PDB file of C-alpha atoms in Angstrom:
ATOM      1  CA  UNK A   1     165.313   7.273  30.776  1.00 52.00           C
ATOM      2  CA  UNK A   2     167.594   9.932  29.266  1.00 52.00           C
ATOM      3  CA  UNK A   3     167.318  13.608  30.181  1.00 47.00           C
ATOM      4  CA  UNK A   4     166.368  14.479  26.592  1.00 50.00           C
ATOM      5  CA  UNK A   5     163.451  12.045  26.704  1.00 48.00           C
ATOM      6  CA  UNK A   6     162.193  13.505  30.003  1.00 41.00           C
ATOM      7  CA  UNK A   7     162.379  17.035  28.553  1.00 49.00           C
ATOM      8  CA  UNK A   8     160.357  15.893  25.496  1.00 47.00           C
ATOM      9  CA  UNK A   9     157.605  14.469  27.736  1.00 45.00           C
ATOM     10  CA  UNK A  10     157.445  17.700  29.761  1.00 42.00           C
ATOM     11  CA  UNK A  11     157.152  19.832  26.622  1.00 42.00           C
ATOM     12  CA  UNK A  12     154.385  17.575  25.262  1.00 45.00           C
ATOM     13  CA  UNK A  13     152.445  17.783  28.556  1.00 45.00           C
ATOM     14  CA  UNK A  14     152.649  21.578  28.565  1.00 40.00           C
ATOM     15  CA  UNK A  15     151.361  21.740  24.985  1.00 41.00           C
ATOM     16  CA  UNK A  16     148.421  19.457  25.831  1.00 41.00           C
ATOM     17  CA  UNK A  17     147.560  21.577  28.892  1.00 43.00           C
ATOM     18  CA  UNK A  18     147.519  24.696  26.729  1.00 42.00           C
ATOM     19  CA  UNK A  19     145.102  23.110  24.286  1.00 40.00           C
ATOM     20  CA  UNK A  20     142.823  22.013  27.156  1.00 37.00           C
ATOM     21  CA  UNK A  21     142.819  25.495  28.710  1.00 37.00           C
ATOM     22  CA  UNK A  22     141.966  27.118  25.356  1.00 37.00           C
ATOM     23  CA  UNK A  23     139.104  24.639  24.885  1.00 40.00           C
ATOM     24  CA  UNK A  24     137.672  25.363  28.319  1.00 32.00           C
ATOM     25  CA  UNK A  25     137.850  29.122  27.758  1.00 32.00           C
ATOM     26  CA  UNK A  26     136.086  28.752  24.393  1.00 35.00           C
ATOM     27  CA  UNK A  27     133.306  26.659  26.014  1.00 32.00           C
ATOM     28  CA  UNK A  28     132.724  29.119  28.851  1.00 28.00           C
ATOM     29  CA  UNK A  29     132.621  32.103  26.493  1.00 32.00           C
ATOM     30  CA  UNK A  30     130.090  30.547  24.105  1.00 31.00           C
ATOM     31  CA  UNK A  31     126.651  32.167  23.847  1.00 30.00           C
ATOM     32  CA  UNK A  32     124.382  30.152  26.189  1.00 30.00           C
ATOM     33  CA  UNK A  33     121.162  28.569  24.884  1.00 29.00           C
ATOM     34  CA  UNK A  34     117.979  30.610  25.390  1.00 29.00           C
ATOM     35  CA  UNK A  35     116.635  30.370  28.942  1.00 25.00           C
ATOM     36  CA  UNK A  36     113.183  31.878  28.307  1.00 27.00           C
ATOM     37  CA  UNK A  37     111.656  28.721  26.877  1.00 24.00           C
ATOM     38  CA  UNK A  38     107.901  28.834  27.400  1.00 27.00           C
ATOM     39  CA  UNK A  39     106.449  25.745  29.017  1.00 28.00           C
ATOM     40  CA  UNK A  40     102.923  25.344  27.664  1.00 31.00           C
ATOM     41  CA  UNK A  41     100.060  23.443  29.192  1.00 36.00           C
ATOM     42  CA  UNK A  42      98.280  23.313  32.504  1.00 38.00           C
ATOM     43  CA  UNK A  43      99.531  20.739  34.985  1.00 38.00           C
ATOM     44  CA  UNK A  44      96.525  19.464  36.886  1.00 37.00           C
ATOM     45  CA  UNK A  45      97.289  17.551  40.071  1.00 35.00           C
ATOM     46  CA  UNK A  46      96.793  13.804  40.006  1.00 31.00           C
ATOM     47  CA  UNK A  47      94.317  14.073  42.876  1.00 32.00           C
ATOM     48  CA  UNK A  48      91.871  15.732  40.517  1.00 34.00           C
ATOM     49  CA  UNK A  49      91.682  12.602  38.386  1.00 32.00           C
ATOM     50  CA  UNK A  50      93.082  14.388  35.335  1.00 38.00           C
ATOM     51  CA  UNK A  51      96.154  13.090  33.445  1.00 37.00           C
ATOM     52  CA  UNK A  52      99.248  15.207  34.011  1.00 38.00           C
ATOM     53  CA  UNK A  53      99.743  16.217  30.390  1.00 43.00           C
ATOM     54  CA  UNK A  54     100.082  19.336  28.319  1.00 46.00           C
ATOM     55  CA  UNK A  55      96.946  21.216  27.427  1.00 54.00           C
ATOM     56  CA  UNK A  56      96.342  21.989  23.775  1.00 54.00           C
ATOM     57  CA  UNK A  57      96.331  25.722  23.160  1.00 55.00           C
ATOM     58  CA  UNK A  58      93.056  27.043  21.809  1.00 51.00           C
ATOM     59  CA  UNK A  59      93.218  30.103  19.607  1.00 52.00           C
ATOM     60  CA  UNK A  60      90.702  32.633  20.835  1.00 46.00           C
ATOM     61  CA  UNK A  61      90.474  36.377  21.280  1.00 48.00           C
ATOM     62  CA  UNK A  62      89.832  37.107  24.957  1.00 47.00           C
ATOM     63  CA  UNK A  63      86.950  39.455  25.632  1.00 48.00           C
ATOM     64  CA  UNK A  64      87.058  42.265  28.137  1.00 60.00           C
ATOM     65  CA  UNK A  65      86.461  40.506  31.436  1.00 69.00           C
ATOM     66  CA  UNK A  66      83.402  41.107  33.535  1.00 87.00           C
ATOM     67  CA  UNK A  67      83.675  41.746  37.278  1.00 93.00           C
ATOM     68  CA  UNK A  68      82.202  39.826  40.199  1.00 96.00           C
ATOM     69  CA  UNK A  69      82.539  40.108  43.958  1.00 96.00           C
ATOM     70  CA  UNK A  70      81.084  38.054  46.818  1.00 95.00           C
ATOM     71  CA  UNK A  71      80.624  38.639  50.522  1.00 95.00           C
ATOM     72  CA  UNK A  72      80.222  35.991  53.206  1.00 93.00           C
ATOM     73  CA  UNK A  73      76.586  36.994  53.796  1.00 92.00           C
ATOM     74  CA  UNK A  74      75.770  35.726  50.259  1.00 91.00           C
ATOM     75  CA  UNK A  75      75.700  39.170  48.677  1.00 95.00           C
ATOM     76  CA  UNK A  76      76.887  39.147  45.075  1.00 96.00           C
ATOM     77  CA  UNK A  77      77.752  41.983  42.725  1.00 96.00           C
ATOM     78  CA  UNK A  78      78.269  41.251  39.022  1.00 96.00           C
ATOM     79  CA  UNK A  79      78.963  43.657  36.160  1.00 96.00           C
ATOM     80  CA  UNK A  80      79.520  43.352  32.442  1.00 94.00           C
ATOM     81  CA  UNK A  81      82.230  45.680  31.149  1.00 93.00           C
ATOM     82  CA  UNK A  82      80.440  47.808  28.553  1.00 92.00           C
ATOM     83  CA  UNK A  83      82.159  50.624  26.695  1.00 91.00           C
ATOM     84  CA  UNK A  84      82.122  54.268  27.663  1.00 91.00           C
ATOM     85  CA  UNK A  85      82.573  55.710  24.145  1.00 89.00           C
ATOM     86  CA  UNK A  86      79.994  53.519  22.402  1.00 87.00           C
ATOM     87  CA  UNK A  87      76.381  52.490  22.730  1.00 87.00           C
ATOM     88  CA  UNK A  88      77.317  49.441  24.814  1.00 85.00           C
ATOM     89  CA  UNK A  89      76.613  50.284  28.468  1.00 91.00           C
ATOM     90  CA  UNK A  90      77.752  47.888  31.140  1.00 93.00           C
ATOM     91  CA  UNK A  91      75.185  46.189  33.335  1.00 94.00           C
ATOM     92  CA  UNK A  92      75.366  45.898  37.114  1.00 96.00           C
ATOM     93  CA  UNK A  93      73.460  43.151  38.938  1.00 96.00           C
ATOM     94  CA  UNK A  94      73.132  42.703  42.696  1.00 96.00           C
ATOM     95  CA  UNK A  95      71.994  39.602  44.561  1.00 95.00           C
ATOM     96  CA  UNK A  96      71.479  38.933  48.258  1.00 94.00           C
ATOM     97  CA  UNK A  97      71.052  35.161  47.913  1.00 93.00           C
ATOM     98  CA  UNK A  98      74.174  34.003  46.070  1.00 90.00           C
ATOM     99  CA  UNK A  99      72.781  34.524  42.594  1.00 91.00           C
ATOM    100  CA  UNK A 100      69.440  32.757  42.997  1.00 93.00           C
ATOM    101  CA  UNK A 101      67.766  36.072  42.201  1.00 95.00           C
ATOM    102  CA  UNK A 102      69.239  39.290  40.883  1.00 95.00           C
ATOM    103  CA  UNK A 103      68.143  42.852  40.290  1.00 96.00           C
ATOM    104  CA  UNK A 104      69.632  45.471  37.986  1.00 95.00           C
ATOM    105  CA  UNK A 105      71.241  48.526  39.572  1.00 94.00           C
ATOM    106  CA  UNK A 106      71.658  51.899  37.866  1.00 93.00           C
ATOM    107  CA  UNK A 107      74.838  53.801  38.696  1.00 95.00           C
ATOM    108  CA  UNK A 108      74.884  56.125  35.689  1.00 94.00           C
ATOM    109  CA  UNK A 109      78.159  54.555  34.518  1.00 96.00           C
ATOM    110  CA  UNK A 110      78.516  53.314  30.941  1.00 95.00           C
ATOM    111  CA  UNK A 111      81.635  51.203  31.499  1.00 95.00           C
ATOM    112  CA  UNK A 112      82.175  49.263  34.710  1.00 96.00           C
ATOM    113  CA  UNK A 113      85.785  48.446  35.540  1.00 96.00           C
ATOM    114  CA  UNK A 114      85.632  46.861  39.011  1.00 96.00           C
ATOM    115  CA  UNK A 115      83.141  45.962  41.731  1.00 97.00           C
ATOM    116  CA  UNK A 116      83.499  45.133  45.401  1.00 96.00           C
ATOM    117  CA  UNK A 117      80.806  43.985  47.815  1.00 96.00           C
ATOM    118  CA  UNK A 118      81.642  44.176  51.524  1.00 95.00           C
ATOM    119  CA  UNK A 119      78.199  43.351  52.911  1.00 95.00           C
ATOM    120  CA  UNK A 120      74.675  43.331  51.526  1.00 94.00           C
ATOM    121  CA  UNK A 121      74.525  47.049  52.242  1.00 95.00           C
ATOM    122  CA  UNK A 122      78.046  48.253  51.431  1.00 96.00           C
ATOM    123  CA  UNK A 123      78.928  48.208  47.721  1.00 96.00           C
ATOM    124  CA  UNK A 124      81.748  49.813  45.741  1.00 96.00           C
ATOM    125  CA  UNK A 125      82.019  50.367  41.974  1.00 97.00           C
ATOM    126  CA  UNK A 126      84.647  51.903  39.695  1.00 97.00           C
ATOM    127  CA  UNK A 127      83.657  52.843  36.150  1.00 96.00           C
ATOM    128  CA  UNK A 128      83.519  55.479  33.453  1.00 95.00           C
ATOM    129  CA  UNK A 129      80.708  57.802  32.429  1.00 94.00           C
ATOM    130  CA  UNK A 130      79.660  58.796  28.916  1.00 92.00           C
ATOM    131  CA  UNK A 131      82.677  61.078  28.549  1.00 93.00           C
ATOM    132  CA  UNK A 132      84.969  58.229  29.676  1.00 93.00           C
ATOM    133  CA  UNK A 133      85.849  60.001  32.915  1.00 95.00           C
ATOM    134  CA  UNK A 134      86.626  57.436  35.615  1.00 95.00           C
ATOM    135  CA  UNK A 135      84.416  57.652  38.704  1.00 96.00           C
ATOM    136  CA  UNK A 136      84.358  55.777  42.000  1.00 97.00           C
ATOM    137  CA  UNK A 137      80.984  55.225  43.636  1.00 97.00           C
ATOM    138  CA  UNK A 138      79.777  53.636  46.860  1.00 97.00           C
ATOM    139  CA  UNK A 139      76.390  52.625  48.217  1.00 97.00           C
ATOM    140  CA  UNK A 140      75.353  52.046  51.820  1.00 96.00           C
ATOM    141  CA  UNK A 141      71.829  50.838  51.025  1.00 96.00           C
ATOM    142  CA  UNK A 142      72.427  47.860  48.760  1.00 95.00           C
ATOM    143  CA  UNK A 143      72.575  49.856  45.527  1.00 95.00           C
ATOM    144  CA  UNK A 144      69.474  52.019  45.811  1.00 95.00           C
ATOM    145  CA  UNK A 145      71.530  55.220  45.941  1.00 96.00           C
ATOM    146  CA  UNK A 146      75.145  56.009  45.056  1.00 97.00           C
ATOM    147  CA  UNK A 147      77.571  58.680  46.230  1.00 97.00           C
ATOM    148  CA  UNK A 148      81.187  59.496  45.298  1.00 96.00           C
ATOM    149  CA  UNK A 149      83.637  57.077  46.902  1.00 95.00           C
ATOM    150  CA  UNK A 150      86.426  58.968  48.631  1.00 90.00           C
ATOM    151  CA  UNK A 151      88.449  55.830  49.392  1.00 86.00           C
ATOM    152  CA  UNK A 152      91.313  54.893  47.116  1.00 82.00           C
ATOM    153  CA  UNK A 153      91.776  51.207  47.812  1.00 87.00           C
ATOM    154  CA  UNK A 154      90.220  49.433  44.824  1.00 93.00           C
ATOM    155  CA  UNK A 155      92.349  48.111  41.957  1.00 96.00           C
ATOM    156  CA  UNK A 156      90.835  48.251  38.471  1.00 96.00           C
ATOM    157  CA  UNK A 157      91.879  47.820  34.820  1.00 95.00           C
ATOM    158  CA  UNK A 158      92.696  50.907  32.807  1.00 94.00           C
ATOM    159  CA  UNK A 159      89.709  51.988  30.708  1.00 90.00           C
ATOM    160  CA  UNK A 160      91.802  52.562  27.576  1.00 90.00           C
ATOM    161  CA  UNK A 161      94.888  50.347  27.791  1.00 94.00           C
ATOM    162  CA  UNK A 162      94.375  46.570  28.317  1.00 93.00           C
ATOM    163  CA  UNK A 163      98.032  46.262  29.344  1.00 96.00           C
ATOM    164  CA  UNK A 164      97.655  48.668  32.278  1.00 96.00           C
ATOM    165  CA  UNK A 165      95.945  48.354  35.650  1.00 97.00           C
ATOM    166  CA  UNK A 166      95.351  51.071  38.232  1.00 96.00           C
ATOM    167  CA  UNK A 167      96.453  50.438  41.808  1.00 95.00           C
ATOM    168  CA  UNK A 168      96.110  52.754  44.828  1.00 92.00           C
ATOM    169  CA  UNK A 169      99.647  53.857  43.917  1.00 92.00           C
ATOM    170  CA  UNK A 170      98.734  54.717  40.314  1.00 94.00           C
ATOM    171  CA  UNK A 171      99.063  53.089  36.868  1.00 97.00           C
ATOM    172  CA  UNK A 172     101.000  49.834  36.634  1.00 97.00           C
ATOM    173  CA  UNK A 173     101.856  47.465  33.775  1.00 97.00           C
ATOM    174  CA  UNK A 174     101.910  43.726  34.570  1.00 98.00           C
ATOM    175  CA  UNK A 175     103.702  43.000  31.277  1.00 97.00           C
ATOM    176  CA  UNK A 176     100.828  41.418  29.335  1.00 96.00           C
ATOM    177  CA  UNK A 177      97.332  41.964  27.985  1.00 94.00           C
ATOM    178  CA  UNK A 178      95.176  41.614  31.092  1.00 95.00           C
ATOM    179  CA  UNK A 179      92.008  39.504  30.877  1.00 93.00           C
ATOM    180  CA  UNK A 180      91.068  39.567  34.579  1.00 95.00           C
ATOM    181  CA  UNK A 181      92.311  41.299  37.720  1.00 96.00           C
ATOM    182  CA  UNK A 182      92.148  40.060  41.319  1.00 96.00           C
ATOM    183  CA  UNK A 183      92.872  42.282  44.287  1.00 95.00           C
ATOM    184  CA  UNK A 184      94.233  40.444  47.322  1.00 93.00           C
ATOM    185  CA  UNK A 185      95.123  43.552  49.332  1.00 86.00           C
ATOM    186  CA  UNK A 186      96.147  47.170  48.905  1.00 87.00           C
ATOM    187  CA  UNK A 187      99.602  46.082  47.742  1.00 93.00           C
ATOM    188  CA  UNK A 188      98.899  42.584  46.399  1.00 96.00           C
ATOM    189  CA  UNK A 189      97.167  41.716  43.122  1.00 97.00           C
ATOM    190  CA  UNK A 190      97.047  38.920  40.544  1.00 97.00           C
ATOM    191  CA  UNK A 191      96.173  39.058  36.839  1.00 97.00           C
ATOM    192  CA  UNK A 192      95.425  36.496  34.154  1.00 96.00           C
ATOM    193  CA  UNK A 193      96.773  37.292  30.707  1.00 96.00           C
ATOM    194  CA  UNK A 194      95.725  36.612  27.129  1.00 93.00           C
ATOM    195  CA  UNK A 195      98.884  34.524  26.614  1.00 95.00           C
ATOM    196  CA  UNK A 196      97.898  32.193  29.484  1.00 96.00           C
ATOM    197  CA  UNK A 197     100.361  33.526  32.020  1.00 97.00           C
ATOM    198  CA  UNK A 198      99.461  34.378  35.619  1.00 98.00           C
ATOM    199  CA  UNK A 199     101.311  37.367  37.046  1.00 98.00           C
ATOM    200  CA  UNK A 200     101.412  38.913  40.491  1.00 98.00           C
ATOM    201  CA  UNK A 201     102.701  41.852  42.485  1.00 97.00           C
ATOM    202  CA  UNK A 202     103.220  42.387  46.196  1.00 96.00           C
ATOM    203  CA  UNK A 203     104.409  45.982  46.210  1.00 96.00           C
ATOM    204  CA  UNK A 204     101.517  47.944  44.793  1.00 95.00           C
ATOM    205  CA  UNK A 205     102.392  47.239  41.177  1.00 96.00           C
ATOM    206  CA  UNK A 206     105.964  48.510  41.217  1.00 96.00           C
ATOM    207  CA  UNK A 207     107.163  45.084  40.096  1.00 97.00           C
ATOM    208  CA  UNK A 208     105.321  42.100  38.606  1.00 98.00           C
ATOM    209  CA  UNK A 209     106.471  38.485  38.475  1.00 98.00           C
ATOM    210  CA  UNK A 210     105.288  35.606  36.329  1.00 97.00           C
ATOM    211  CA  UNK A 211     103.837  33.109  38.809  1.00 97.00           C
ATOM    212  CA  UNK A 212     102.678  30.403  36.413  1.00 97.00           C
ATOM    213  CA  UNK A 213     100.384  29.782  33.481  1.00 96.00           C
ATOM    214  CA  UNK A 214      97.104  28.205  32.476  1.00 97.00           C
ATOM    215  CA  UNK A 215      96.588  27.916  28.743  1.00 95.00           C
ATOM    216  CA  UNK A 216      93.289  29.235  27.394  1.00 94.00           C
ATOM    217  CA  UNK A 217      92.381  30.873  30.699  1.00 95.00           C
ATOM    218  CA  UNK A 218      89.301  33.077  30.367  1.00 94.00           C
ATOM    219  CA  UNK A 219      89.025  34.560  33.855  1.00 95.00           C
ATOM    220  CA  UNK A 220      90.708  33.992  37.211  1.00 97.00           C
ATOM    221  CA  UNK A 221      90.058  35.091  40.782  1.00 97.00           C
ATOM    222  CA  UNK A 222      92.467  34.899  43.719  1.00 97.00           C
ATOM    223  CA  UNK A 223      91.184  35.011  47.292  1.00 95.00           C
ATOM    224  CA  UNK A 224      94.621  34.841  48.964  1.00 95.00           C
ATOM    225  CA  UNK A 225      98.219  35.130  47.826  1.00 92.00           C
ATOM    226  CA  UNK A 226      98.215  31.438  46.856  1.00 95.00           C
ATOM    227  CA  UNK A 227      94.584  30.324  46.472  1.00 97.00           C
ATOM    228  CA  UNK A 228      92.968  31.026  43.125  1.00 98.00           C
ATOM    229  CA  UNK A 229      90.229  29.796  40.802  1.00 98.00           C
ATOM    230  CA  UNK A 230      89.868  30.059  37.040  1.00 98.00           C
ATOM    231  CA  UNK A 231      87.700  29.134  34.081  1.00 97.00           C
ATOM    232  CA  UNK A 232      89.537  27.896  31.004  1.00 96.00           C
ATOM    233  CA  UNK A 233      88.987  25.967  27.782  1.00 95.00           C
ATOM    234  CA  UNK A 234      90.049  22.365  28.453  1.00 96.00           C
ATOM    235  CA  UNK A 235      89.256  18.937  27.004  1.00 94.00           C
ATOM    236  CA  UNK A 236      86.285  20.076  24.940  1.00 94.00           C
ATOM    237  CA  UNK A 237      84.806  22.226  27.705  1.00 96.00           C
ATOM    238  CA  UNK A 238      84.685  25.993  27.156  1.00 94.00           C
ATOM    239  CA  UNK A 239      84.363  26.725  30.885  1.00 97.00           C
ATOM    240  CA  UNK A 240      86.329  24.166  32.908  1.00 98.00           C
ATOM    241  CA  UNK A 241      87.048  25.178  36.497  1.00 98.00           C
ATOM    242  CA  UNK A 242      90.650  25.100  37.725  1.00 98.00           C
ATOM    243  CA  UNK A 243      92.042  25.559  41.237  1.00 98.00           C
ATOM    244  CA  UNK A 244      95.528  26.549  42.367  1.00 98.00           C
ATOM    245  CA  UNK A 245      96.990  26.473  45.847  1.00 97.00           C
ATOM    246  CA  UNK A 246     100.490  27.689  44.977  1.00 97.00           C
ATOM    247  CA  UNK A 247      99.870  31.079  43.405  1.00 96.00           C
ATOM    248  CA  UNK A 248      99.243  29.776  39.880  1.00 97.00           C
ATOM    249  CA  UNK A 249     102.297  27.553  39.466  1.00 97.00           C
ATOM    250  CA  UNK A 250     100.126  24.430  39.146  1.00 97.00           C
ATOM    251  CA  UNK A 251      96.414  23.991  38.497  1.00 98.00           C
ATOM    252  CA  UNK A 252      93.965  21.182  39.292  1.00 98.00           C
ATOM    253  CA  UNK A 253      91.070  20.702  36.881  1.00 98.00           C
ATOM    254  CA  UNK A 254      87.557  20.605  38.311  1.00 98.00           C
ATOM    255  CA  UNK A 255      84.108  20.351  36.796  1.00 98.00           C
ATOM    256  CA  UNK A 256      82.790  21.656  33.495  1.00 98.00           C
ATOM    257  CA  UNK A 257      80.145  24.363  33.180  1.00 97.00           C
ATOM    258  CA  UNK A 258      78.234  24.054  29.927  1.00 94.00           C
ATOM    259  CA  UNK A 259      78.152  27.188  27.802  1.00 93.00           C
ATOM    260  CA  UNK A 260      80.321  29.945  26.410  1.00 91.00           C
ATOM    261  CA  UNK A 261      81.666  32.472  27.108  1.00 91.00           C
ATOM    262  CA  UNK A 262      82.987  32.148  30.642  1.00 94.00           C
ATOM    263  CA  UNK A 263      82.549  35.607  32.134  1.00 94.00           C
ATOM    264  CA  UNK A 264      83.486  35.580  35.821  1.00 96.00           C
ATOM    265  CA  UNK A 265      84.398  33.419  38.805  1.00 97.00           C
ATOM    266  CA  UNK A 266      84.597  34.313  42.498  1.00 96.00           C
ATOM    267  CA  UNK A 267      84.625  32.634  45.907  1.00 95.00           C
ATOM    268  CA  UNK A 268      83.595  33.221  49.505  1.00 93.00           C
ATOM    269  CA  UNK A 269      83.814  31.089  52.639  1.00 92.00           C
ATOM    270  CA  UNK A 270      80.953  28.806  51.562  1.00 92.00           C
ATOM    271  CA  UNK A 271      81.572  28.077  47.896  1.00 95.00           C
ATOM    272  CA  UNK A 272      82.480  29.060  44.357  1.00 97.00           C
ATOM    273  CA  UNK A 273      80.299  31.125  42.050  1.00 97.00           C
ATOM    274  CA  UNK A 274      80.636  31.625  38.306  1.00 97.00           C
ATOM    275  CA  UNK A 275      78.885  33.347  35.429  1.00 96.00           C
ATOM    276  CA  UNK A 276      78.829  31.536  32.090  1.00 95.00           C
ATOM    277  CA  UNK A 277      76.754  32.701  29.141  1.00 92.00           C
ATOM    278  CA  UNK A 278      74.914  35.192  31.381  1.00 90.00           C
ATOM    279  CA  UNK A 279      73.807  32.428  33.801  1.00 94.00           C
ATOM    280  CA  UNK A 280      74.899  32.060  37.448  1.00 95.00           C
ATOM    281  CA  UNK A 281      76.339  28.796  38.760  1.00 97.00           C
ATOM    282  CA  UNK A 282      77.431  27.669  42.221  1.00 97.00           C
ATOM    283  CA  UNK A 283      79.669  24.884  43.529  1.00 97.00           C
ATOM    284  CA  UNK A 284      79.976  23.745  47.128  1.00 96.00           C
ATOM    285  CA  UNK A 285      82.536  20.980  46.603  1.00 96.00           C
ATOM    286  CA  UNK A 286      85.580  22.943  45.435  1.00 94.00           C
ATOM    287  CA  UNK A 287      84.478  23.247  41.813  1.00 97.00           C
ATOM    288  CA  UNK A 288      83.944  19.578  41.029  1.00 97.00           C
ATOM    289  CA  UNK A 289      80.200  19.912  40.407  1.00 97.00           C
ATOM    290  CA  UNK A 290      78.238  22.981  39.360  1.00 98.00           C
ATOM    291  CA  UNK A 291      74.540  23.849  39.367  1.00 97.00           C
ATOM    292  CA  UNK A 292      72.425  26.958  38.991  1.00 95.00           C
ATOM    293  CA  UNK A 293      71.555  28.371  42.440  1.00 91.00           C
TER     294      UNK A 293
END
């Protein structure tokens, strides 16, 4: 092969390399496709006997969530939200037998934001009076009398802004319209959102992360960092129970509670308890079957 032919091949190879390099640079510098694609639908586990398929989104306007708390001695505290600046006072009910019987409790609050029952005797409530001033109350006699609560450990939703919750550290915004709030500890909390997302924080509300989603979720309650329970619209049921064991990333569908709306769900060491259409329900087999206590 002549020297001129060799030179021609070398020049051609250099030109081809230049074109390849330019193409690679153009590909790398292109605007990437969007990475915030929303994955819709609950993903129930196969062990629940529910097909692993997307859940159809149901258009609904989430109501202000009620509050419910349980203790391991079967004490139960349930409150409807109410409204401090209108003639819609919240109602507070206490039970010492897991909801089989209840009695109304008067705290003087018009709007109830959060409740916490430690034992049958020790109760805590956060709410707002007729002037919408937030007050914290505690009872040491099962709700017969109430005194100002000097502790500052209870999380609660902001009375005016549905996108804000109040932690022991102060106001915090999870990044969504909150439909229910679960306190796991002083620094840890979980919320369900009107868009179906489940969000959590582990640093007192300084930063929130999207943990998962459950379309059409009405209310949710977390008992640990990972274990949670929810009521959502699913397969023709307005109050289907769901369980998560991984912080809300995946959900297993349980039994259906007849009625609407789903108002609250909570758990203790013996079972699950829910309020649907003002009626109490209990489940002692992880939410698969429900009955009035």
